[in-house]
């Protein structure tokens, strides 16, 4: 099989730096170009801390896909650019693997339709860490029996979107097995706005942002006389890379959009 030709958007970022390393180290992958907010016309070797390679840097996705032949786009940028890049990739026959978070259910539905029309594989995965996928699955299993649930997600203070994509995905997976349910006292009143967190079908989601954190989540469930807590901690961003690699390999065999790594693991 030929190498999978890859474009990475966000190569200077915390996740993008890891992804560049992973792609360069994988024999079956070939990094063709990167898309950065700056440094257009330079090469990857000019980007701080990146290996010395003659890989072109673009500052615009459209120009990049017009000039570079690629199979897969890995996007690890910011919510708005991730969405724009995904659409450009699909329109140009490139299979997107999107780790960028901040997608609503409606947006995922819309991009699924485009992928289906184009018969092109696409992956949007709010969490590439296998342990986090297991946390979501265990929470979904438990939710059938303990449907009173609150999610506390904790991330570093540079994160732009809240709640996290993982918390949204967890709430969505739980909602597949749990009917919408109002939790807490029906007469409860927030004395301070936001005290009860955000609300996804009655599941409360609380977002913590602090320096020093990477990505952590607890799913708390309560029933009469007992509680259950399912927790996952990402300690290092290298935890995400086996999942990115699996998504790139899998997307080549897909002709529709898959949301969440769990569908690829089964
Ligand atoms: P980060 O360190 O802030 O990196 C984001 C990078 O994207 C920055 O270098 C930024 O450049 C660049 N960027 C922004 N807009 C761009 C554009 N239009 N074209 C090219 N590059 C662009 O953030 P991070 O921690 O790496 O996270 C990146 C994304 O991945 C976030 O959405 C985060 O939530 C998500 N994430 C996903 C997973 C997962 O498993 N799926 C895990 C962790 C994080 P400037 O600084 O110049 O703006």
Coordinates of C-alpha atoms and ligand atoms in Angstrom, one line a residue:
X1 CA 0.0 0.0 0.0
X2 CA 1.2 3.5 -0.8
X3 CA 2.0 5.9 2.1
X4 CA -0.9 8.0 3.4
X5 CA -0.2 11.6 2.4
X6 CA -1.0 14.0 5.2
X7 CA -1.5 17.7 5.8
X8 CA -1.4 18.9 9.5
X9 CA -3.1 22.1 10.5
X10 CA -1.9 23.7 13.8
X11 CA 1.7 22.3 13.8
X12 CA 3.0 24.7 16.4
X13 CA 0.2 23.9 18.9
X14 CA 0.5 21.6 21.9
X15 CA -1.4 18.8 20.1
X16 CA 0.0 19.7 16.6
X17 CA 3.6 19.4 17.8
X18 CA 2.9 15.8 19.0
X19 CA 1.0 15.0 15.7
X20 CA 3.9 16.2 13.6
X21 CA 6.3 14.0 15.6
X22 CA 3.9 11.0 15.3
X23 CA 3.4 11.4 11.5
X24 CA 7.2 11.8 10.8
X25 CA 7.9 8.7 12.9
X26 CA 5.3 6.4 11.2
X27 CA 6.6 4.5 8.2
X28 CA 3.2 4.4 6.5
X29 CA 2.6 8.1 6.7
X30 CA 4.1 10.9 4.6
X31 CA 3.8 14.5 5.9
X32 CA 3.2 16.7 2.7
X33 CA 2.6 20.1 4.2
X34 CA 1.5 22.0 7.3
X35 CA -1.0 24.9 7.7
X36 CA -0.1 27.5 10.3
X37 CA -1.5 30.9 11.1
X38 CA 1.9 32.4 10.1
X39 CA 5.2 31.3 8.5
X40 CA 3.7 30.9 5.0
X41 CA 6.4 30.2 2.4
X42 CA 8.8 28.8 5.1
X43 CA 9.4 25.2 5.8
X44 CA 8.8 23.0 8.8
X45 CA 12.4 23.5 9.9
X46 CA 11.7 27.2 10.4
X47 CA 9.0 26.4 13.0
X48 CA 10.2 26.5 16.5
X49 CA 11.4 23.1 17.8
X50 CA 10.3 21.1 14.7
X51 CA 12.6 18.6 12.9
X52 CA 14.6 20.0 10.1
X53 CA 12.6 18.9 7.0
X54 CA 11.8 20.5 3.8
X55 CA 8.0 20.4 4.3
X56 CA 6.2 23.6 3.1
X57 CA 4.2 25.8 5.5
X58 CA 1.0 27.5 4.2
X59 CA -1.1 30.0 6.1
X60 CA -4.3 29.2 4.2
X61 CA -6.0 25.8 3.8
X62 CA -7.5 26.5 0.4
X63 CA -4.1 27.4 -1.1
X64 CA -2.6 24.4 0.5
X65 CA -5.1 21.9 -0.9
X66 CA -4.9 23.5 -4.3
X67 CA -1.1 23.1 -4.4
X68 CA -0.5 19.9 -2.4
X69 CA -1.9 16.4 -3.2
X70 CA -2.9 14.7 0.1
X71 CA -5.2 11.9 1.3
X72 CA -5.8 13.1 4.9
X73 CA -6.0 16.4 6.8
X74 CA -5.3 16.2 10.6
X75 CA -6.7 19.4 12.2
X76 CA -5.7 20.4 15.7
X77 CA -6.4 24.1 15.7
X78 CA -9.3 26.1 17.1
X79 CA -13.0 25.6 16.8
X80 CA -13.7 28.1 14.0
X81 CA -10.7 27.1 11.9
X82 CA -11.3 23.4 12.5
X83 CA -14.8 23.7 11.0
X84 CA -13.6 25.7 8.0
X85 CA -10.7 23.3 7.4
X86 CA -13.0 20.3 7.6
X87 CA -15.3 21.7 5.0
X88 CA -12.4 22.7 2.6
X89 CA -11.0 19.2 3.0
X90 CA -14.3 17.5 2.1
X91 CA -14.9 19.8 -0.8
X92 CA -11.4 18.9 -2.2
X93 CA -11.6 15.1 -1.7
X94 CA -9.3 15.0 1.3
X95 CA -10.4 12.9 4.3
X96 CA -10.5 15.0 7.5
X97 CA -9.4 13.7 10.9
X98 CA -10.5 16.4 13.2
X99 CA -9.3 16.5 16.8
X100 CA -10.2 20.1 17.2
X101 CA -13.2 20.4 19.6
X102 CA -16.2 22.8 19.8
X103 CA -18.6 21.1 17.4
X104 CA -22.3 21.2 18.1
X105 CA -24.7 18.2 17.3
X106 CA -26.1 20.3 14.4
X107 CA -22.7 20.9 12.9
X108 CA -21.8 17.3 13.1
X109 CA -25.0 16.4 11.4
X110 CA -24.3 18.9 8.6
X111 CA -20.8 17.7 8.0
X112 CA -22.0 14.1 8.0
X113 CA -24.4 15.0 5.2
X114 CA -21.5 16.5 3.2
X115 CA -19.3 13.5 3.7
X116 CA -22.1 11.2 2.7
X117 CA -22.8 13.2 -0.5
X118 CA -19.1 13.1 -1.3
X119 CA -18.8 9.4 -0.2
X120 CA -15.7 10.4 1.7
X121 CA -14.5 9.2 5.0
X122 CA -14.1 11.7 7.9
X123 CA -13.4 11.4 11.6
X124 CA -14.3 14.0 14.3
X125 CA -12.9 12.7 17.6
X126 CA -13.2 15.0 20.6
X127 CA -10.9 12.6 22.5
X128 CA -8.2 10.4 21.0
X129 CA -7.1 8.9 24.3
X130 CA -8.2 5.2 24.7
X131 CA -8.7 5.6 28.4
X132 CA -11.1 8.5 27.8
X133 CA -13.1 6.4 25.4
X134 CA -13.4 3.7 28.0
X135 CA -14.5 6.2 30.6
X136 CA -17.3 7.4 28.2
X137 CA -18.3 3.8 27.5
X138 CA -18.4 2.8 31.1
X139 CA -20.4 5.9 31.9
X140 CA -22.9 5.0 29.2
X141 CA -23.2 1.4 30.6
X142 CA -23.7 2.7 34.1
X143 CA -26.2 5.4 33.1
X144 CA -28.9 2.7 32.3
X145 CA -28.8 1.8 36.0
X146 CA -27.9 5.2 37.6
X147 CA -29.5 7.9 35.5
X148 CA -28.7 10.9 37.9
X149 CA -25.5 12.2 36.5
X150 CA -23.2 15.2 36.6
X151 CA -20.0 15.6 34.7
X152 CA -17.0 17.6 35.9
X153 CA -14.4 18.2 33.3
X154 CA -11.0 19.9 34.0
X155 CA -8.7 21.4 31.5
X156 CA -5.7 23.8 31.2
X157 CA -6.6 27.5 31.2
X158 CA -5.8 28.1 27.5
X159 CA -8.7 25.9 26.3
X160 CA -11.2 28.0 24.3
X161 CA -14.4 25.9 24.2
X162 CA -16.5 24.9 27.2
X163 CA -17.9 22.4 27.9
X164 CA -15.1 20.2 26.5
X165 CA -15.8 18.1 23.4
X166 CA -15.3 15.0 25.6
X167 CA -17.9 16.2 28.1
X168 CA -20.4 16.9 25.3
X169 CA -19.7 13.5 23.7
X170 CA -20.1 11.7 27.1
X171 CA -23.5 13.5 27.6
X172 CA -24.5 12.5 24.1
X173 CA -23.6 8.9 24.6
X174 CA -25.4 8.8 27.9
X175 CA -28.5 10.3 26.3
X176 CA -28.6 7.4 23.8
X177 CA -29.5 5.1 26.8
X178 CA -31.2 7.6 29.2
X179 CA -34.3 9.6 28.7
X180 CA -34.1 13.4 29.3
X181 CA -34.5 13.8 33.0
X182 CA -34.5 16.9 35.2
X183 CA -32.1 16.4 38.1
X184 CA -31.9 18.0 41.5
X185 CA -34.7 19.8 43.3
X186 CA -37.4 21.1 40.9
X187 CA -37.5 24.3 43.0
X188 CA -33.7 24.8 43.1
X189 CA -32.6 28.4 42.3
X190 CA -29.1 29.5 41.2
X191 CA -28.0 32.3 43.6
X192 CA -25.0 32.9 41.3
X193 CA -25.5 32.4 37.6
X194 CA -23.9 29.1 36.3
X195 CA -23.7 27.5 39.8
X196 CA -25.4 24.4 38.5
X197 CA -23.3 24.2 35.4
X198 CA -24.6 23.7 31.8
X199 CA -27.5 21.4 31.0
X200 CA -27.5 18.6 28.4
X201 CA -30.9 16.7 28.6
X202 CA -30.8 17.3 32.4
X203 CA -27.2 16.1 32.8
X204 CA -25.2 19.0 34.5
X205 CA -21.8 19.7 33.1
X206 CA -19.2 21.7 35.1
X207 CA -16.0 23.1 33.4
X208 CA -12.9 23.8 35.4
X209 CA -10.0 25.8 33.8
X210 CA -6.7 26.0 35.7
X211 CA -3.0 26.2 34.8
X212 CA -1.3 22.9 35.4
X213 CA -4.2 20.8 34.3
X214 CA -4.0 18.8 31.0
X215 CA -7.4 17.0 30.4
X216 CA -9.4 15.3 33.1
X217 CA -13.0 14.2 33.5
X218 CA -15.2 12.7 36.2
X219 CA -18.6 11.3 35.6
X220 CA -20.5 11.3 38.9
X221 CA -23.6 9.2 39.4
X222 CA -25.9 9.1 42.4
X223 CA -28.6 6.8 43.6
X224 CA -30.2 6.2 46.9
X225 CA -27.5 5.6 49.5
X226 CA -24.6 5.3 46.9
X227 CA -22.5 7.2 44.4
X228 CA -20.3 6.0 41.5
X229 CA -17.4 8.0 40.1
X230 CA -15.7 7.2 36.8
X231 CA -12.6 9.3 36.2
X232 CA -10.0 9.6 33.5
X233 CA -6.8 11.7 33.6
X234 CA -4.6 12.6 30.6
X235 CA -1.2 13.2 32.1
X236 CA 0.7 13.8 28.8
X237 CA -0.5 14.7 25.3
X238 CA 1.4 11.7 23.8
X239 CA -1.6 9.7 25.1
X240 CA -3.6 11.1 22.2
X241 CA -1.3 10.0 19.4
X242 CA -2.1 6.2 19.1
X243 CA -5.7 7.3 18.6
X244 CA -4.8 9.9 15.9
X245 CA -2.8 7.2 14.1
X246 CA -5.7 4.8 14.3
X247 CA -8.1 7.5 13.0
X248 CA -5.8 8.3 10.0
X249 CA -5.6 4.6 9.0
X250 CA -9.3 4.0 9.5
X251 CA -10.5 7.1 7.6
X252 CA -8.9 5.8 4.4
X253 CA -11.4 2.9 4.6
X254 CA -14.5 4.9 5.4
X255 CA -17.0 6.6 3.1
X256 CA -18.9 8.5 5.8
X257 CA -18.3 10.6 8.8
X258 CA -17.6 8.9 12.1
X259 CA -18.0 11.0 15.3
X260 CA -15.9 9.6 18.2
X261 CA -13.0 7.1 18.3
X262 CA -15.1 4.4 20.0
X263 CA -16.8 3.5 16.7
X264 CA -13.4 2.8 15.2
X265 CA -12.2 0.7 18.1
X266 CA -15.1 -1.8 17.8
Ligands
LIG1 P1 -3.0 25.2 21.0 O1 -1.7 24.8 21.7 O2 -3.6 26.5 21.3 O3 -2.7 25.0 19.4 C1 -3.6 25.4 18.5 C2 -2.7 25.8 17.3 O4 -3.6 26.0 16.2 C3 -1.9 27.1 17.5 O5 -0.6 26.9 17.0 C4 -2.7 28.1 16.6 O6 -1.9 29.1 16.1 C5 -3.1 27.2 15.5 N1 -4.2 27.7 14.6 C6 -5.3 28.4 15.0 N2 -6.0 28.7 13.9 C7 -5.4 28.2 12.8 C8 -5.6 28.2 11.4 N3 -6.6 28.8 10.9 N4 -4.7 27.5 10.6 C9 -3.6 26.9 11.2 N5 -3.4 26.9 12.5 C10 -4.2 27.5 13.3 O7 -4.2 24.1 21.3 P2 -4.0 22.5 21.5 O8 -4.0 22.3 23.0 O9 -3.0 22.0 20.7 O10 -5.5 22.0 21.0 C11 -5.8 22.2 19.7 C12 -7.3 21.7 19.5 O11 -7.3 20.3 19.8 C13 -8.3 22.3 20.5 O12 -9.5 22.4 19.9 C14 -8.4 21.3 21.6 O13 -9.6 21.4 22.3 C15 -8.3 20.0 20.8 N6 -7.8 18.9 21.6 C16 -8.3 17.7 21.1 C17 -7.9 16.5 21.7 C18 -8.4 15.2 21.2 O14 -8.1 14.1 21.7 N7 -9.3 15.2 20.2 C19 -7.0 16.5 22.8 C20 -6.5 17.8 23.2 C21 -6.9 18.9 22.6 P3 -1.9 30.6 16.8 O15 -1.4 30.3 18.2 O16 -1.0 31.4 16.0 O17 -3.3 31.0 16.8

